Amino acid sequence: MISIKSKREIELMEIAGKIVYETHQHIKPLIKAGVSLLELDTEAEKFIISKGAKPSFKGYEGFPNATCISVNEEVVHGIPSKRKLKDGDIVSIDIGADYKGYHGDSAWSYAVGNINEEKEYLMEHTEKALFEGIKQVKPGNHVGDIGYAVESYANSHNLGIVRELCGHGVGNHLHEDPDVPNYGSKGTGPMLKEGMVIAIEPMLNLGSDDIVVESNDWTITTLDRKPSAHFEHTVLVTKDGYQILTGE
Ligand code: MG
Ligand code: MG
């Protein structure tokens, strides 16, 4: 069932989304060669708690940390470890905050120092693919319009699309209906209505679409070990369009 949020629920989700955005801004300057993933995770967790929220991911289906941190060929669900970032890495940080029972969810990929042109291209166009999807959000459009926009953009830029994972509704559960795939056909899938909140989150690869699950049962990596990027916003369907809840 797809929930329509009340005014009060939307207010709480605006706060949750803002906390997620601010957490990204807080850790962004710390993303440098030599910092460990665990240090970034700890900083993010402290920041979320300082804002009166809880990290949504900690304990979610047994996930051990506050954030998911995925480096280079890791697509999503990387577990923060003592691994240190190196110059030339790209790192995707997925952050969720639970404010009074309502969630915000946003992932962003960052460059560590100087990255090569290929990685630059991947990051630029994955972020643009996210906004192509977001532009489709308005009452009367369908979830398939979002997927179609993301897929068309990725295809025209020759990037692989992770199809096994997708965006989702967000509310008093981190993951709600509907699924929001990064592929689809125009005019198909559930219709968007004012008051729905969805996370749109393209995961695009420099190589093929294919992924594997690592032996820790969490981390997803590309099968061909080529880099992957992930950009995600939580978006509210408004009367005549959208409002990004996890942005500025
Ligand atoms: Mg996320
Ligand atoms: Mg999500």
Short mmCIF file of C-alpha atoms and ligand atoms in Angstrom, two decimals:
data_model
loop_
_atom_site.label_atom_id
_atom_site.label_comp_id
_atom_site.label_asym_id
_atom_site.label_seq_id
_atom_site.Cartn_x
_atom_site.Cartn_y
_atom_site.Cartn_z
CA MET A 1 0.00 0.00 0.00
CA ILE A 2 1.29 3.45 -0.89
CA SER A 3 0.77 5.92 1.94
CA ILE A 4 -0.21 9.55 1.51
CA LYS A 5 1.43 11.66 4.18
CA SER A 6 -0.45 14.08 6.37
CA LYS A 7 0.73 17.65 6.92
CA ARG A 8 2.28 16.66 10.25
CA GLU A 9 4.03 13.65 8.73
CA ILE A 10 5.44 15.84 5.98
CA GLU A 11 6.74 18.31 8.59
CA LEU A 12 8.56 15.50 10.39
CA MET A 13 9.96 14.17 7.12
CA GLU A 14 11.19 17.64 6.19
CA ILE A 15 13.15 17.67 9.44
CA ALA A 16 14.46 14.11 8.92
CA GLY A 17 15.49 15.00 5.35
CA LYS A 18 17.23 18.17 6.48
CA ILE A 19 19.20 16.21 9.08
CA VAL A 20 20.33 13.77 6.36
CA TYR A 21 21.38 16.67 4.11
CA GLU A 22 23.27 18.36 6.94
CA THR A 23 24.99 15.10 7.84
CA HIS A 24 26.29 14.84 4.27
CA GLN A 25 27.55 18.44 4.47
CA HIS A 26 29.15 17.69 7.84
CA ILE A 27 31.17 14.71 6.65
CA LYS A 28 31.99 15.98 3.16
CA PRO A 29 35.10 17.94 4.26
CA LEU A 30 36.39 14.86 6.10
CA ILE A 31 36.47 12.76 2.93
CA LYS A 32 40.20 12.68 2.19
CA ALA A 33 42.95 10.18 1.57
CA GLY A 34 43.88 8.52 4.89
CA VAL A 35 40.51 8.75 6.63
CA SER A 36 38.96 5.42 7.54
CA LEU A 37 35.40 4.47 6.65
CA LEU A 38 34.71 3.85 10.32
CA GLU A 39 35.80 7.40 11.20
CA LEU A 40 33.32 8.81 8.67
CA ASP A 41 30.59 6.54 10.00
CA THR A 42 31.25 7.54 13.61
CA GLU A 43 31.17 11.24 12.72
CA ALA A 44 27.91 10.82 10.82
CA GLU A 45 26.31 8.90 13.67
CA LYS A 46 27.36 11.50 16.27
CA PHE A 47 26.01 14.28 14.08
CA ILE A 48 22.65 12.57 13.50
CA ILE A 49 22.23 11.96 17.23
CA SER A 50 23.22 15.58 18.02
CA LYS A 51 20.23 16.66 15.90
CA GLY A 52 17.80 14.60 17.95
CA ALA A 53 17.48 11.79 15.38
CA LYS A 54 18.63 8.19 15.09
CA PRO A 55 20.55 6.62 12.22
CA SER A 56 17.89 4.71 10.25
CA PHE A 57 20.22 1.99 9.03
CA LYS A 58 21.75 0.92 12.35
CA GLY A 59 20.18 -2.40 13.23
CA TYR A 60 18.01 -2.39 10.08
CA GLU A 61 17.78 -6.08 9.23
CA GLY A 62 20.91 -6.43 11.37
CA PHE A 63 23.04 -3.82 9.57
CA PRO A 64 25.85 -3.01 12.03
CA ASN A 65 26.55 0.67 11.34
CA ALA A 66 24.95 4.09 10.97
CA THR A 67 25.87 4.57 7.31
CA CYS A 68 26.58 2.42 4.27
CA ILE A 69 29.93 3.32 2.72
CA SER A 70 30.81 1.80 -0.63
CA VAL A 71 34.15 2.36 -2.37
CA ASN A 72 34.90 2.13 -6.12
CA GLU A 73 33.48 -1.18 -7.42
CA GLU A 74 31.24 -1.48 -4.36
CA VAL A 75 27.74 -0.45 -5.40
CA VAL A 76 25.83 -0.19 -2.12
CA HIS A 77 25.59 -1.57 1.44
CA GLY A 78 29.31 -1.33 2.16
CA ILE A 79 30.01 -1.87 5.86
CA PRO A 80 32.23 0.86 7.32
CA SER A 81 35.58 -0.68 8.27
CA LYS A 82 39.09 0.42 9.19
CA ARG A 83 39.85 0.60 5.47
CA LYS A 84 41.39 3.96 4.65
CA LEU A 85 40.39 5.97 1.62
CA LYS A 86 43.06 6.53 -1.02
CA ASP A 87 43.62 9.32 -3.51
CA GLY A 88 41.68 8.47 -6.67
CA ASP A 89 38.91 6.50 -4.93
CA ILE A 90 35.25 7.33 -5.27
CA VAL A 91 33.14 6.71 -2.21
CA SER A 92 29.35 6.49 -1.97
CA ILE A 93 27.88 7.33 1.41
CA ASP A 94 24.28 6.40 2.10
CA ILE A 95 22.71 8.12 5.10
CA GLY A 96 19.31 7.66 6.73
CA ALA A 97 17.92 9.57 9.71
CA ASP A 98 14.87 8.70 11.76
CA TYR A 99 13.30 11.77 13.33
CA LYS A 100 10.40 10.97 15.67
CA GLY A 101 9.65 7.85 13.64
CA TYR A 102 9.95 9.36 10.15
CA HIS A 103 12.85 8.80 7.80
CA GLY A 104 14.99 10.66 5.31
CA ASP A 105 17.29 8.71 2.96
CA SER A 106 20.00 10.10 0.70
CA ALA A 107 23.16 8.71 -0.85
CA TRP A 108 25.90 10.70 -2.52
CA SER A 109 29.14 9.74 -4.25
CA TYR A 110 32.27 11.74 -3.55
CA ALA A 111 35.72 11.96 -5.10
CA VAL A 112 38.75 11.35 -2.88
CA GLY A 113 41.48 13.73 -4.04
CA ASN A 114 42.10 13.51 -7.78
CA ILE A 115 40.06 10.95 -9.64
CA ASN A 116 40.49 9.80 -13.23
CA GLU A 117 38.29 11.02 -16.08
CA GLU A 118 36.27 7.82 -16.23
CA LYS A 119 35.23 8.11 -12.59
CA GLU A 120 34.52 11.81 -13.07
CA TYR A 121 32.24 10.90 -16.00
CA LEU A 122 30.47 8.20 -13.99
CA MET A 123 29.79 10.53 -11.05
CA GLU A 124 28.65 13.45 -13.19
CA HIS A 125 26.19 11.38 -15.18
CA THR A 126 24.84 9.33 -12.28
CA GLU A 127 23.99 12.57 -10.48
CA LYS A 128 22.37 13.92 -13.65
CA ALA A 129 20.41 10.67 -14.05
CA LEU A 130 19.00 11.22 -10.53
CA PHE A 131 17.75 14.67 -11.52
CA GLU A 132 16.30 13.34 -14.79
CA GLY A 133 14.26 10.97 -12.61
CA ILE A 134 13.28 13.68 -10.12
CA LYS A 135 12.01 15.92 -12.94
CA GLN A 136 9.32 13.32 -13.66
CA VAL A 137 7.82 13.66 -10.18
CA LYS A 138 4.37 15.27 -10.27
CA PRO A 139 0.82 14.15 -9.62
CA GLY A 140 -0.55 12.12 -12.52
CA ASN A 141 2.83 10.84 -13.68
CA HIS A 142 3.73 7.22 -13.03
CA VAL A 143 6.63 5.48 -11.32
CA GLY A 144 7.53 4.09 -14.76
CA ASP A 145 8.11 7.63 -16.03
CA ILE A 146 10.88 8.01 -13.45
CA GLY A 147 12.45 4.69 -14.40
CA TYR A 148 12.18 5.48 -18.09
CA ALA A 149 13.94 8.83 -17.61
CA VAL A 150 16.79 7.32 -15.56
CA GLU A 151 17.21 4.36 -17.91
CA SER A 152 17.18 6.51 -21.07
CA TYR A 153 19.76 8.86 -19.60
CA ALA A 154 22.02 6.00 -18.46
CA ASN A 155 21.74 4.24 -21.82
CA SER A 156 22.56 7.38 -23.76
CA HIS A 157 25.69 7.76 -21.62
CA ASN A 158 26.67 4.12 -21.96
CA LEU A 159 26.47 3.36 -18.24
CA GLY A 160 25.38 0.07 -16.69
CA ILE A 161 22.19 0.10 -14.61
CA VAL A 162 21.87 -1.93 -11.42
CA ARG A 163 18.41 -3.49 -11.77
CA GLU A 164 18.24 -5.76 -8.74
CA LEU A 165 18.05 -2.77 -6.38
CA CYS A 166 15.72 0.16 -6.62
CA GLY A 167 14.28 3.26 -5.00
CA HIS A 168 11.28 3.04 -2.70
CA GLY A 169 8.59 4.81 -0.77
CA VAL A 170 9.74 6.46 2.47
CA GLY A 171 7.73 7.32 5.57
CA ASN A 172 7.50 5.85 9.05
CA HIS A 173 9.28 2.89 7.51
CA LEU A 174 12.61 3.32 5.75
CA HIS A 175 11.41 1.20 2.84
CA GLU A 176 7.76 1.40 1.82
CA ASP A 177 5.75 0.87 -1.33
CA PRO A 178 6.14 1.57 -4.15
CA ASP A 179 9.36 0.17 -5.60
CA VAL A 180 10.98 2.82 -7.78
CA PRO A 181 13.15 0.99 -10.34
CA ASN A 182 15.84 2.71 -12.36
CA TYR A 183 14.29 1.40 -15.57
CA GLY A 184 10.78 1.27 -16.91
CA SER A 185 8.22 2.33 -19.48
CA LYS A 186 6.35 5.60 -19.64
CA GLY A 187 2.87 5.58 -18.16
CA THR A 188 3.32 2.29 -16.27
CA GLY A 189 3.45 1.46 -12.56
CA PRO A 190 1.68 3.24 -9.71
CA MET A 191 0.45 6.78 -10.33
CA LEU A 192 2.07 9.54 -8.28
CA LYS A 193 -0.22 11.53 -6.01
CA GLU A 194 0.28 14.61 -3.85
CA GLY A 195 1.60 13.59 -0.43
CA MET A 196 3.55 10.51 -1.53
CA VAL A 197 7.23 10.42 -0.59
CA ILE A 198 9.71 8.37 -2.60
CA ALA A 199 13.46 7.82 -2.68
CA ILE A 200 14.90 7.90 -6.19
CA GLU A 201 18.34 6.33 -6.31
CA PRO A 202 20.13 5.44 -9.53
CA MET A 203 23.09 3.10 -9.08
CA LEU A 204 25.07 3.28 -12.32
CA ASN A 205 28.19 1.39 -13.38
CA LEU A 206 31.07 2.18 -15.71
CA GLY A 207 30.88 -1.39 -16.95
CA SER A 208 28.05 -3.88 -17.22
CA ASP A 209 24.80 -4.02 -15.22
CA ASP A 210 25.81 -7.15 -13.33
CA ILE A 211 26.41 -7.26 -9.60
CA VAL A 212 27.38 -9.81 -6.95
CA VAL A 213 26.88 -10.01 -3.19
CA GLU A 214 30.12 -10.26 -1.24
CA SER A 215 30.76 -12.92 1.43
CA ASN A 216 29.73 -10.56 4.27
CA ASP A 217 26.17 -10.92 2.83
CA TRP A 218 25.78 -7.14 2.68
CA THR A 219 28.16 -5.46 0.29
CA ILE A 220 27.11 -5.45 -3.35
CA THR A 221 29.88 -5.07 -5.92
CA THR A 222 29.99 -4.95 -9.70
CA LEU A 223 30.74 -8.32 -11.27
CA ASP A 224 33.36 -6.82 -13.58
CA ARG A 225 34.86 -4.80 -10.68
CA LYS A 226 34.44 -1.54 -12.55
CA PRO A 227 33.42 1.51 -10.50
CA SER A 228 29.84 2.27 -9.54
CA ALA A 229 28.19 5.48 -8.32
CA HIS A 230 25.03 6.10 -6.29
CA PHE A 231 23.03 9.31 -5.91
CA GLU A 232 19.76 9.40 -3.98
CA HIS A 233 17.25 11.95 -2.76
CA THR A 234 14.03 11.58 -0.80
CA VAL A 235 11.35 13.48 -2.73
CA LEU A 236 7.84 14.62 -1.80
CA VAL A 237 5.14 14.75 -4.48
CA THR A 238 3.59 18.21 -4.18
CA LYS A 239 0.44 19.69 -5.71
CA ASP A 240 2.17 20.59 -8.95
CA GLY A 241 5.56 18.88 -8.85
CA TYR A 242 8.08 17.88 -6.23
CA GLN A 243 10.05 18.98 -3.22
CA ILE A 244 13.44 17.43 -2.49
CA LEU A 245 13.44 16.70 1.25
CA THR A 246 17.12 15.75 1.52
CA GLY A 247 18.53 18.81 -0.28
CA GLU A 248 19.39 22.38 0.66
MG MG B 1 19.77 5.30 0.86
MG MG B 2 17.02 4.31 -0.31
#
